[in-house]
Amino acid sequence: MPELPEVETLKRELAHVLPGKKIAAFESAKFAHLNLVGKKISKVERRAKILIFKLQAPPSKLPAFLLIHLKLTGQLIFKNKNQLIIGGHPADPTKHTRAIFTFSDGSQLFFNDLRKFGWLKVVGGADLAKIFSATGVEPLSPAFTLPVLRKILARHPKRNLKQFLLDQTLVAGLGNIYVDESCFAASVLPMRIVKSLTANEIEKLHRAIISVLKLATKHKGTSARNYVRADGSPGGFVPYLNVYGRGRQKCKVCQTPIVKIKLAGRGTHYCPHCQK
DNA sequence: GTGTTTGTTATCAA
DNA sequence: CTTGATAACAAACA
């Protein structure tokens, strides 16, 4: 599932290759209404789990932004002209390719999305600002201080941690994987009610969120299912997962079997011994 | 056929 | 305003 570390990885990899490229062709049944041909990409950014391509505006015109959300199964795979597919990486296009960008130098970007939840849309600066303001604090930005986390928690005293951390309007970018991993790293159970957290636990949670997201980004994300990097290769974080996807396996710290339950409608994993 | 997988939004209820 | 529950979107897999 593409969450902050996965989208950040794609942002960094695409920021290396896309700026300056001009869209020569755009093929898509689902997003055929988008007018992208002739537009030049000037910048690649990320906010929460959204990728943002800044489209260079002609003189006298306001810039537009192409937003991409991968949702559950989206992939963005970039290929240079005549680039060979490395063994094991998905061949393009696949039957799940929903959009193909062809740039004027012959390179291509494929948007694959098995479950079709992902989307592309073009917005102006005002709409972009609206989306930004409706989205929570970036956990890897300097704005995510301990007092800020305390303040957000205080506004939602009755929620459990799982629901709180999944809410993109509060802290942006965590999904099912990194919520469970952050709770483990903070030694706190995901079903704990926010109000019950001690000052020390909030401090540990703050540090845990930052360190988990940083480490996962360093390893280019978690390829548990569909997610791949911009070159089609998998991210390397799966061996570092402590609880997500490890139900009934032994805790790496204490050997107690990891428990999997349903919480807030989601599969939720935790160690009943390490987390209180 | 049943249940499970999950990001996000909408909707209804308290 | 907060919150909780549920459905919807869609496709694959066990």
XYZ file of C-alpha atoms in Angstrom, chain A residues 2-18 44-46 49 51 53 68 70 74-78 109 217 220-221 227-233:
41
model
C 1.515 3.272 -1.000
C 1.809 5.381 2.128
C 4.147 8.276 2.888
C 7.483 6.389 2.480
C 6.359 4.814 -0.795
C 5.016 8.051 -2.293
C 8.084 9.935 -1.063
C 10.312 7.348 -2.754
C 8.441 7.775 -6.043
C 8.580 11.546 -5.659
C 12.370 11.477 -5.263
C 12.901 9.032 -8.106
C 10.575 10.858 -10.499
C 12.008 14.255 -9.500
C 15.298 13.001 -10.930
C 13.898 12.266 -14.362
C 10.668 14.171 -15.085
C 7.585 16.932 -8.764
C 6.315 17.238 -5.191
C 4.464 15.275 -2.521
C 0.042 10.425 -0.113
C 2.078 13.140 -5.862
C 3.459 17.352 -10.945
C -1.859 11.550 -8.605
C -2.190 5.657 -5.986
C -1.372 2.182 -8.002
C 2.073 2.065 -9.613
C 4.077 4.666 -11.513
C 6.804 3.137 -13.640
C 9.175 5.246 -15.668
C 5.542 6.906 -17.579
C 11.833 5.850 3.285
C 12.465 2.784 -0.439
C 9.189 1.611 1.050
C 3.815 -1.170 -4.664
C 7.006 -0.865 -6.699
C 9.552 1.899 -7.180
C 9.682 4.107 -10.271
C 11.919 1.592 -12.070
C 9.555 -1.302 -11.300
C 11.756 -2.805 -8.578
